[in-house]
Amino acid sequence: MRILFKNIKELVQVRTANLSFVSGKEMKELPTIKNAYLLIENDRIVDFGSMDDCPLTQTDEIIDATGKMILPTWCDSHTHIVYAGNREGEFVDRINGMSYEEIANRGGGILNSAKKLNEISEEALYLESEVRVKEVINLGTGAVEIKSGYGLTVASELKMLRVIKKLKDNYPIEIKATFLGAHAVPADFKGNKEGYLQMLIDELIPKIAAENLAEYIDIFCETGYFSVADTELILEAGKKYGLVPKIHVNQFNAIGGVQAGIKFNALSVDHLEEMRDEDIEALKGTKTMPVALPSCSYFLSIPYTPARKMIDAGLPLALATDYNPGSTPSGNMNFVISTACIKMKLTPEEAINAATINGAYAMGLEKEVGSITIGKQANLILTKPINSYAFIPYSFGCNQIEKVYLKGIEIKY
Ligand code: NIG
Ligand code: FE
């Protein structure tokens, strides 16, 4: 199946060379071709260029994209979209003055979701989760990382990871799985954090590795959750089974989690709302991608990641949603991009780079997705008619997506 898109007003994020990610000043550059064509064959991008050079080859379908743009689909490198039930009660409690921390301390928060997850069957969990997968695809996401971490028991963590695997088998979106057993200490291990971590290390991690249920390992490195020493313990245990770190750090307190991640060659360090100068310094020259989650800052009314300062210091940055029932009940990458521009002062070019090529890198998928490059998956956003790509972040709360193609096929749920 060959499809030719022609008269594309602007083909955005075209990359010819092999590129892992962009950092610092490079993030301001977003290569495009105006009045372009794009040829895809089956699931891959095979050719693109200016309409002046549009080939007259045989195709199965020609799509006239006059007035519309084409971008690679969004790469959402941090989500928790496999979960049971919602937590709008806690949302109301926060409106009425309780803090996220106070809610967690009374047994709500992550433990509230863990309780719901323990009660639900694997089938029902799959059905709830696939609704969210369909939702994010309709919103232009073509690759997503999904974490466990609401099970907090052997059986329930495996249940979450098996649901992720099933979603991966059944949907055209690229999915990467992360084991986040160390998300919170479960009620059964109250006062015995060490025992819980040992159970993860001795029992759960070997099972996950044996069933090949995760590529990445995560831990919530935060005051009141897991320390830097706990983080190193878990990352070391994961490393023995080839699980690469992608970790939650510096959400409420900067306690050295960034440095622990770098020490263990983390693919990404995520959240970073609280960044000390030494954390920014530590990331320089590493292969660890900093990931900002502006929808989480928005929803919890906590500080935004100091992205401007980080990019100006020469760092790369990826943007992701953090879609989860507690801190970010939204998987809308279009909103993430707008919020990054409005609240974190990223330019549209920086935000689009952060949400595509850099997000792909933060999932180890930079060879497959994240740019319009020959040989990559034909994962495309065809926009509505718009004047410029800056209109995408500008029109916050809406999206400018007319059609989404994953692996060369138009998808609409
Ligand atoms: O990334 N911070 C840790 N974990 C999630 C939220 C967990 C929850 O409240 O359910 C996050 O924000
Ligand atoms: Fe998260």
CSV table of C-alpha atoms and ligand atoms in Angstrom, one decimal:
chain,number,residue,atom,x,y,z
A,1,MET,CA,0.0,0.0,0.0
A,2,ARG,CA,1.5,3.3,-1.1
A,3,ILE,CA,0.0,6.6,-0.1
A,4,LEU,CA,1.1,10.0,-1.5
A,5,PHE,CA,0.3,13.1,0.5
A,6,LYS,CA,0.7,16.1,-1.8
A,7,ASN,CA,0.5,19.9,-1.5
A,8,ILE,CA,1.3,19.8,2.2
A,9,LYS,CA,1.4,23.3,3.4
A,10,GLU,CA,4.3,22.5,5.7
A,11,LEU,CA,5.9,19.2,6.5
A,12,VAL,CA,7.2,19.6,10.0
A,13,GLN,CA,10.2,17.9,11.8
A,14,VAL,CA,11.9,16.5,8.8
A,15,ARG,CA,15.2,14.9,9.6
A,16,THR,CA,17.5,13.3,7.1
A,17,ALA,CA,20.5,12.4,9.3
A,18,ASN,CA,20.4,9.9,12.1
A,19,LEU,CA,19.6,11.9,15.1
A,20,SER,CA,19.1,10.7,18.7
A,21,PHE,CA,17.9,13.9,20.3
A,22,VAL,CA,18.3,17.7,20.3
A,23,SER,CA,19.7,19.8,23.1
A,24,GLY,CA,20.2,23.4,24.1
A,25,LYS,CA,20.2,25.9,21.1
A,26,GLU,CA,19.4,23.1,18.6
A,27,MET,CA,16.0,22.8,20.2
A,28,LYS,CA,15.0,26.1,18.6
A,29,GLU,CA,15.5,24.6,15.2
A,30,LEU,CA,12.6,22.7,13.7
A,31,PRO,CA,13.3,21.7,10.1
A,32,THR,CA,10.4,21.9,7.8
A,33,ILE,CA,9.6,21.8,4.1
A,34,LYS,CA,6.9,24.1,2.8
A,35,ASN,CA,4.7,23.0,-0.1
A,36,ALA,CA,5.8,19.4,0.3
A,37,TYR,CA,5.0,15.8,-0.6
A,38,LEU,CA,5.3,12.7,1.6
A,39,LEU,CA,5.2,9.2,0.3
A,40,ILE,CA,4.6,6.2,2.6
A,41,GLU,CA,4.6,2.5,1.8
A,42,ASN,CA,2.9,0.1,4.1
A,43,ASP,CA,4.0,1.1,7.6
A,44,ARG,CA,7.0,3.2,6.6
A,45,ILE,CA,8.0,6.7,5.4
A,46,VAL,CA,9.8,6.1,2.0
A,47,ASP,CA,10.2,9.6,0.5
A,48,PHE,CA,9.5,13.3,1.0
A,49,GLY,CA,10.5,16.6,-0.5
A,50,SER,CA,9.3,19.8,-2.1
A,51,MET,CA,6.3,19.6,-4.4
A,52,ASP,CA,8.6,20.8,-7.2
A,53,ASP,CA,10.2,17.3,-7.0
A,54,CYS,CA,7.1,15.3,-6.4
A,55,PRO,CA,7.5,11.9,-8.1
A,56,LEU,CA,5.0,10.6,-10.6
A,57,THR,CA,5.1,7.1,-9.2
A,58,GLN,CA,2.2,4.6,-9.0
A,59,THR,CA,0.3,4.9,-5.7
A,60,ASP,CA,-2.8,3.4,-4.2
A,61,GLU,CA,-4.1,6.6,-2.8
A,62,ILE,CA,-3.3,10.3,-3.2
A,63,ILE,CA,-4.3,12.7,-0.4
A,64,ASP,CA,-4.4,16.4,-1.1
A,65,ALA,CA,-3.2,18.2,2.0
A,66,THR,CA,-3.7,21.7,0.7
A,67,GLY,CA,-3.7,24.2,3.6
A,68,LYS,CA,-2.8,21.4,6.1
A,69,MET,CA,0.4,20.4,7.8
A,70,ILE,CA,1.9,17.0,8.6
A,71,LEU,CA,3.9,16.3,11.8
A,72,PRO,CA,5.2,13.1,13.3
A,73,THR,CA,2.8,11.8,16.0
A,74,TRP,CA,3.5,12.8,19.6
A,75,CYS,CA,5.8,10.6,21.7
A,76,ASP,CA,4.6,10.4,25.3
A,77,SER,CA,7.4,9.0,27.3
A,78,HIS,CA,5.9,9.0,30.8
A,79,THR,CA,2.4,7.7,31.6
A,80,HIS,CA,0.5,5.5,34.1
A,81,ILE,CA,-2.5,4.9,31.9
A,82,VAL,CA,-3.2,1.4,33.2
A,83,TYR,CA,-5.2,2.1,36.3
A,84,ALA,CA,-8.5,1.2,38.0
A,85,GLY,CA,-11.1,3.8,38.8
A,86,ASN,CA,-10.5,7.5,39.3
A,87,ARG,CA,-9.8,9.9,42.2
A,88,GLU,CA,-12.0,12.9,41.7
A,89,GLY,CA,-12.9,12.8,45.4
A,90,GLU,CA,-9.3,13.7,46.2
A,91,PHE,CA,-9.5,16.4,43.5
A,92,VAL,CA,-12.4,18.0,45.5
A,93,ASP,CA,-10.5,17.5,48.7
A,94,ARG,CA,-7.6,19.5,47.3
A,95,ILE,CA,-9.9,22.2,46.1
A,96,ASN,CA,-11.2,22.4,49.7
A,97,GLY,CA,-7.7,22.9,51.0
A,98,MET,CA,-6.0,19.5,51.6
A,99,SER,CA,-2.6,19.0,50.1
A,100,TYR,CA,-1.5,16.1,47.9
A,101,GLU,CA,0.8,15.1,50.7
A,102,GLU,CA,-1.9,15.2,53.4
A,103,ILE,CA,-4.2,13.1,51.2
A,104,ALA,CA,-1.4,10.5,50.7
A,105,ASN,CA,-0.6,10.5,54.5
A,106,ARG,CA,-4.2,9.5,55.3
A,107,GLY,CA,-3.9,6.5,53.0
A,108,GLY,CA,-5.2,8.1,49.9
A,109,GLY,CA,-3.2,8.9,46.8
A,110,ILE,CA,-1.2,6.0,45.3
A,111,LEU,CA,-2.5,3.6,48.0
A,112,ASN,CA,-6.1,4.6,47.0
A,113,SER,CA,-5.4,3.6,43.4
A,114,ALA,CA,-3.6,0.4,44.7
A,115,LYS,CA,-6.7,-0.6,46.6
A,116,LYS,CA,-8.8,-0.2,43.5
A,117,LEU,CA,-6.3,-2.1,41.3
A,118,ASN,CA,-6.1,-5.0,43.7
A,119,GLU,CA,-9.9,-5.4,43.5
A,120,ILE,CA,-10.3,-5.3,39.7
A,121,SER,CA,-9.8,-8.3,37.4
A,122,GLU,CA,-7.2,-8.3,34.7
A,123,GLU,CA,-10.0,-8.3,32.0
A,124,ALA,CA,-11.7,-5.3,33.5
A,125,LEU,CA,-8.5,-3.5,34.0
A,126,TYR,CA,-7.7,-4.1,30.3
A,127,LEU,CA,-11.1,-2.7,29.3
A,128,GLU,CA,-10.6,0.5,31.4
A,129,SER,CA,-7.1,1.0,30.1
A,130,GLU,CA,-7.8,0.5,26.4
A,131,VAL,CA,-10.3,3.4,26.5
A,132,ARG,CA,-7.4,5.6,27.5
A,133,VAL,CA,-5.1,4.2,24.8
A,134,LYS,CA,-7.8,4.9,22.2
A,135,GLU,CA,-8.3,8.4,23.6
A,136,VAL,CA,-4.6,9.3,23.4
A,137,ILE,CA,-4.3,7.9,19.8
A,138,ASN,CA,-7.2,10.2,18.8
A,139,LEU,CA,-5.2,13.1,20.4
A,140,GLY,CA,-2.2,12.4,18.1
A,141,THR,CA,0.0,10.2,20.3
A,142,GLY,CA,1.8,7.4,18.4
A,143,ALA,CA,4.2,6.1,21.0
A,144,VAL,CA,3.7,5.8,24.7
A,145,GLU,CA,5.5,4.5,27.8
A,146,ILE,CA,3.2,2.9,30.4
A,147,LYS,CA,4.3,2.2,34.0
A,148,SER,CA,3.1,-0.3,36.6
A,149,GLY,CA,3.1,0.9,40.2
A,150,TYR,CA,-0.5,0.8,41.3
A,151,GLY,CA,-0.4,-2.9,42.1
A,152,LEU,CA,2.2,-3.0,44.9
A,153,THR,CA,1.8,-6.8,45.3
A,154,VAL,CA,3.4,-9.5,43.2
A,155,ALA,CA,0.0,-10.5,41.7
A,156,SER,CA,-1.2,-7.0,41.0
A,157,GLU,CA,2.0,-5.6,39.5
A,158,LEU,CA,2.1,-8.6,37.2
A,159,LYS,CA,-1.5,-8.0,36.4
A,160,MET,CA,-0.7,-4.4,35.3
A,161,LEU,CA,2.3,-5.4,33.3
A,162,ARG,CA,0.3,-8.2,31.5
A,163,VAL,CA,-2.4,-5.6,30.6
A,164,ILE,CA,0.3,-3.4,29.2
A,165,LYS,CA,1.6,-6.3,27.1
A,166,LYS,CA,-1.9,-7.1,25.8
A,167,LEU,CA,-2.4,-3.4,24.8
A,168,LYS,CA,0.9,-3.6,23.0
A,169,ASP,CA,-0.2,-6.7,21.1
A,170,ASN,CA,-3.6,-5.3,20.2
A,171,TYR,CA,-3.0,-1.7,19.3
A,172,PRO,CA,-0.9,0.0,16.5
A,173,ILE,CA,0.6,2.5,19.0
A,174,GLU,CA,4.2,1.8,20.1
A,175,ILE,CA,4.2,0.9,23.8
A,176,LYS,CA,7.1,0.5,26.2
A,177,ALA,CA,6.6,-1.0,29.6
A,178,THR,CA,8.2,0.2,32.9
A,179,PHE,CA,8.2,-1.6,36.2
A,180,LEU,CA,7.4,0.9,39.0
A,181,GLY,CA,7.0,-1.5,42.0
A,182,ALA,CA,8.7,1.1,44.2
A,183,HIS,CA,6.0,3.7,43.7
A,184,ALA,CA,4.8,3.7,47.4
A,185,VAL,CA,5.1,1.4,50.4
A,186,PRO,CA,1.9,-0.7,50.4
A,187,ALA,CA,-0.3,-0.9,53.5
A,188,ASP,CA,0.7,-4.5,54.1
A,189,PHE,CA,4.3,-3.4,54.5
A,190,LYS,CA,3.6,-0.3,56.6
A,191,GLY,CA,6.7,0.5,58.6
A,192,ASN,CA,8.7,-2.1,56.7
A,193,LYS,CA,9.9,-0.4,53.6
A,194,GLU,CA,13.1,-2.5,53.6
A,195,GLY,CA,11.0,-5.7,53.5
A,196,TYR,CA,8.9,-4.4,50.6
A,197,LEU,CA,12.0,-3.5,48.6
A,198,GLN,CA,13.5,-6.9,49.3
A,199,MET,CA,10.4,-8.6,48.1
A,200,LEU,CA,10.6,-6.5,44.8
A,201,ILE,CA,14.2,-7.5,44.4
A,202,ASP,CA,13.9,-11.2,45.3
A,203,GLU,CA,10.6,-12.1,43.9
A,204,LEU,CA,9.0,-9.6,41.6
A,205,ILE,CA,11.9,-8.4,39.4
A,206,PRO,CA,13.0,-12.0,38.5
A,207,LYS,CA,9.4,-12.9,37.6
A,208,ILE,CA,9.1,-9.8,35.4
A,209,ALA,CA,12.4,-10.5,33.7
A,210,ALA,CA,11.4,-14.2,33.2
A,211,GLU,CA,8.1,-13.2,31.5
A,212,ASN,CA,9.8,-10.3,29.6
A,213,LEU,CA,7.2,-7.9,30.9
A,214,ALA,CA,9.2,-4.6,31.1
A,215,GLU,CA,12.1,-2.8,29.4
A,216,TYR,CA,12.5,-0.1,32.1
A,217,ILE,CA,12.6,0.3,35.8
A,218,ASP,CA,11.3,3.2,37.8
A,219,ILE,CA,11.2,4.4,41.5
A,220,PHE,CA,9.5,7.4,43.1
A,221,CYS,CA,12.7,8.9,44.7
A,222,GLU,CA,11.1,11.4,47.0
A,223,THR,CA,10.9,12.5,50.7
A,224,GLY,CA,8.4,10.2,52.4
A,225,TYR,CA,8.5,7.6,49.6
A,226,PHE,CA,11.9,6.2,48.6
A,227,SER,CA,15.4,7.6,49.4
A,228,VAL,CA,18.4,7.9,47.2
A,229,ALA,CA,19.9,4.8,48.8
A,230,ASP,CA,16.6,2.9,48.0
A,231,THR,CA,16.8,4.2,44.5
A,232,GLU,CA,20.3,2.8,44.1
A,233,LEU,CA,19.3,-0.5,45.5
A,234,ILE,CA,16.4,-0.9,43.1
A,235,LEU,CA,18.3,0.3,40.1
A,236,GLU,CA,21.2,-2.1,40.9
A,237,ALA,CA,18.7,-5.0,41.1
A,238,GLY,CA,17.0,-4.0,37.9
A,239,LYS,CA,20.4,-3.7,36.1
A,240,LYS,CA,21.1,-7.4,36.8
A,241,TYR,CA,18.1,-8.2,34.6
A,242,GLY,CA,18.8,-5.6,31.9
A,243,LEU,CA,16.1,-3.2,33.1
A,244,VAL,CA,17.1,0.4,32.2
A,245,PRO,CA,16.2,3.2,34.7
A,246,LYS,CA,13.6,5.9,33.9
A,247,ILE,CA,12.9,7.5,37.3
A,248,HIS,CA,10.6,9.9,39.2
A,249,VAL,CA,12.8,12.5,40.8
A,250,ASN,CA,12.7,16.0,42.1
A,251,GLN,CA,8.9,16.3,42.1
A,252,PHE,CA,8.5,17.9,45.5
A,253,ASN,CA,12.1,17.8,46.9
A,254,ALA,CA,15.6,17.7,45.3
A,255,ILE,CA,17.3,15.0,47.3
A,256,GLY,CA,19.9,13.7,44.9
A,257,GLY,CA,17.8,11.5,42.7
A,258,VAL,CA,19.0,13.1,39.5
A,259,GLN,CA,22.6,12.1,40.4
A,260,ALA,CA,21.5,8.5,41.3
A,261,GLY,CA,19.8,8.2,37.9
A,262,ILE,CA,22.9,9.5,36.0
A,263,LYS,CA,25.1,7.1,38.0
A,264,PHE,CA,23.0,4.2,36.7
A,265,ASN,CA,22.8,5.5,33.2
A,266,ALA,CA,19.1,6.3,33.4
A,267,LEU,CA,17.5,6.8,30.0
A,268,SER,CA,15.5,9.6,31.6
A,269,VAL,CA,14.9,11.5,34.8
A,270,ASP,CA,11.3,12.7,35.0
A,271,HIS,CA,9.4,15.5,36.8
A,272,LEU,CA,12.2,17.9,37.9
A,273,GLU,CA,9.9,20.5,39.3
A,274,GLU,CA,12.5,21.2,41.9
A,275,MET,CA,15.9,21.7,40.3
A,276,ARG,CA,19.1,22.9,42.0
A,277,ASP,CA,22.0,24.3,40.0
A,278,GLU,CA,23.9,21.1,40.8
A,279,ASP,CA,21.2,19.0,39.3
A,280,ILE,CA,21.4,20.9,36.0
A,281,GLU,CA,25.2,20.7,36.1
A,282,ALA,CA,25.1,16.9,36.7
A,283,LEU,CA,22.9,16.3,33.6
A,284,LYS,CA,25.3,18.2,31.3
A,285,GLY,CA,27.1,15.9,28.8
A,286,THR,CA,25.1,12.8,29.8
A,287,LYS,CA,22.8,10.6,27.8
A,288,THR,CA,20.1,10.9,30.4
A,289,MET,CA,17.0,12.8,29.0
A,290,PRO,CA,15.3,15.3,31.5
A,291,VAL,CA,11.6,15.0,31.1
A,292,ALA,CA,9.1,17.7,32.1
A,293,LEU,CA,5.4,17.0,32.9
A,294,PRO,CA,3.7,20.3,32.8
A,295,SER,CA,0.1,18.9,33.0
A,296,CYS,CA,1.1,17.6,36.5
A,297,SER,CA,2.3,21.0,37.6
A,298,TYR,CA,-1.0,22.5,36.2
A,299,PHE,CA,-3.2,20.0,38.0
A,300,LEU,CA,-1.4,20.0,41.3
A,301,SER,CA,-0.6,23.7,41.3
A,302,ILE,CA,3.1,22.9,41.9
A,303,PRO,CA,6.0,24.7,40.2
A,304,TYR,CA,6.8,24.0,36.6
A,305,THR,CA,10.1,22.4,35.7
A,306,PRO,CA,12.5,25.3,35.0
A,307,ALA,CA,12.8,24.2,31.4
A,308,ARG,CA,13.9,27.6,30.1
A,309,LYS,CA,16.9,27.6,32.4
A,310,MET,CA,17.7,24.0,31.6
A,311,ILE,CA,17.6,24.4,27.8
A,312,ASP,CA,19.6,27.7,28.1
A,313,ALA,CA,22.2,25.7,30.1
A,314,GLY,CA,22.5,23.4,27.0
A,315,LEU,CA,20.4,20.5,28.2
A,316,PRO,CA,17.9,18.5,26.1
A,317,LEU,CA,14.3,18.3,27.3
A,318,ALA,CA,11.4,15.9,26.6
A,319,LEU,CA,7.8,16.6,27.3
A,320,ALA,CA,5.3,14.0,28.5
A,321,THR,CA,1.8,13.8,30.0
A,322,ASP,CA,2.2,11.7,33.2
A,323,TYR,CA,-1.4,10.6,32.6
A,324,ASN,CA,-2.5,9.0,35.9
A,325,PRO,CA,-5.5,9.2,38.2
A,326,GLY,CA,-3.8,11.2,41.0
A,327,SER,CA,-1.6,14.0,39.7
A,328,THR,CA,-2.5,14.2,36.0
A,329,PRO,CA,-5.8,12.8,34.8
A,330,SER,CA,-5.1,13.8,31.2
A,331,GLY,CA,-3.2,12.2,28.3
A,332,ASN,CA,-3.4,15.2,26.0
A,333,MET,CA,0.0,16.0,24.5
A,334,ASN,CA,-1.5,19.0,22.7
A,335,PHE,CA,-2.3,20.5,26.1
A,336,VAL,CA,1.2,19.6,27.3
A,337,ILE,CA,2.8,21.5,24.3
A,338,SER,CA,0.6,24.6,24.9
A,339,THR,CA,1.4,24.6,28.6
A,340,ALA,CA,5.1,24.2,28.0
A,341,CYS,CA,5.0,27.3,25.7
A,342,ILE,CA,2.7,29.3,28.0
A,343,LYS,CA,4.0,28.4,31.4
A,344,MET,CA,7.6,27.3,30.8
A,345,LYS,CA,8.3,29.7,28.0
A,346,LEU,CA,9.4,27.2,25.4
A,347,THR,CA,9.1,28.3,21.8
A,348,PRO,CA,6.8,26.2,19.6
A,349,GLU,CA,9.9,24.7,18.0
A,350,GLU,CA,11.3,23.7,21.3
A,351,ALA,CA,8.0,22.2,22.5
A,352,ILE,CA,7.5,20.2,19.3
A,353,ASN,CA,11.1,18.9,19.4
A,354,ALA,CA,10.6,18.0,23.1
A,355,ALA,CA,7.3,16.2,22.3
A,356,THR,CA,8.6,14.2,19.3
A,357,ILE,CA,12.3,13.4,18.7
A,358,ASN,CA,13.3,13.9,22.4
A,359,GLY,CA,10.3,12.0,23.7
A,360,ALA,CA,11.1,9.1,21.3
A,361,TYR,CA,14.7,9.0,22.7
A,362,ALA,CA,13.3,8.9,26.3
A,363,MET,CA,11.6,5.6,25.3
A,364,GLY,CA,14.5,4.2,23.3
A,365,LEU,CA,12.4,4.6,20.1
A,366,GLU,CA,14.4,7.3,18.3
A,367,LYS,CA,15.2,5.0,15.4
A,368,GLU,CA,11.5,4.2,14.9
A,369,VAL,CA,9.5,7.3,15.6
A,370,GLY,CA,9.7,11.0,16.5
A,371,SER,CA,10.5,12.6,13.1
A,372,ILE,CA,9.7,12.5,9.4
A,373,THR,CA,12.7,10.4,8.3
A,374,ILE,CA,13.0,7.8,5.6
A,375,GLY,CA,12.7,4.4,7.1
A,376,LYS,CA,10.8,5.5,10.3
A,377,GLN,CA,7.2,4.4,11.0
A,378,ALA,CA,4.6,6.4,9.1
A,379,ASN,CA,3.1,7.8,12.3
A,380,LEU,CA,1.6,11.1,11.2
A,381,ILE,CA,-0.6,13.9,12.4
A,382,LEU,CA,-2.5,15.6,9.5
A,383,THR,CA,-3.6,18.9,10.8
A,384,LYS,CA,-6.8,20.8,10.1
A,385,PRO,CA,-6.1,23.8,7.8
A,386,ILE,CA,-3.9,26.1,9.9
A,387,ASN,CA,-1.7,29.2,9.2
A,388,SER,CA,1.4,28.1,11.0
A,389,TYR,CA,2.6,25.3,13.4
A,390,ALA,CA,2.7,27.9,16.2
A,391,PHE,CA,-1.1,27.8,16.0
A,392,ILE,CA,-0.9,24.3,17.6
A,393,PRO,CA,0.3,25.5,21.1
A,394,TYR,CA,-1.5,28.8,20.7
A,395,SER,CA,-4.9,27.2,20.4
A,396,PHE,CA,-4.7,25.7,23.9
A,397,GLY,CA,-7.5,23.5,25.0
A,398,CYS,CA,-8.2,22.5,21.5
A,399,ASN,CA,-6.3,20.4,19.0
A,400,GLN,CA,-5.7,20.9,15.4
A,401,ILE,CA,-5.7,17.3,14.4
A,402,GLU,CA,-7.8,16.2,11.4
A,403,LYS,CA,-6.4,12.7,11.0
A,404,VAL,CA,-3.9,10.4,12.7
A,405,TYR,CA,-2.0,7.7,10.9
A,406,LEU,CA,-0.2,4.9,12.7
A,407,LYS,CA,2.1,2.6,10.8
A,408,GLY,CA,0.6,4.0,7.6
A,409,ILE,CA,-3.0,3.4,8.5
A,410,GLU,CA,-5.6,6.1,9.4
A,411,ILE,CA,-6.8,5.4,12.9
A,412,LYS,CA,-10.0,6.8,14.4
A,413,TYR,CA,-11.6,5.4,17.5
B,1,NIG,O1,4.1,10.8,38.5
B,1,NIG,N1,4.7,11.0,41.6
B,1,NIG,C1,4.5,9.9,41.5
B,1,NIG,N2,3.6,9.2,40.8
B,1,NIG,C2,2.6,9.8,40.0
B,1,NIG,C3,1.4,10.2,40.7
B,1,NIG,C4,0.8,9.1,41.5
B,1,NIG,C5,-0.6,9.3,42.0
B,1,NIG,O2,-0.9,10.3,42.6
B,1,NIG,O3,-1.3,8.3,41.7
B,1,NIG,C6,3.2,11.1,39.3
B,1,NIG,O4,2.8,12.2,39.5
B,2,FE,FE,4.6,9.7,36.9
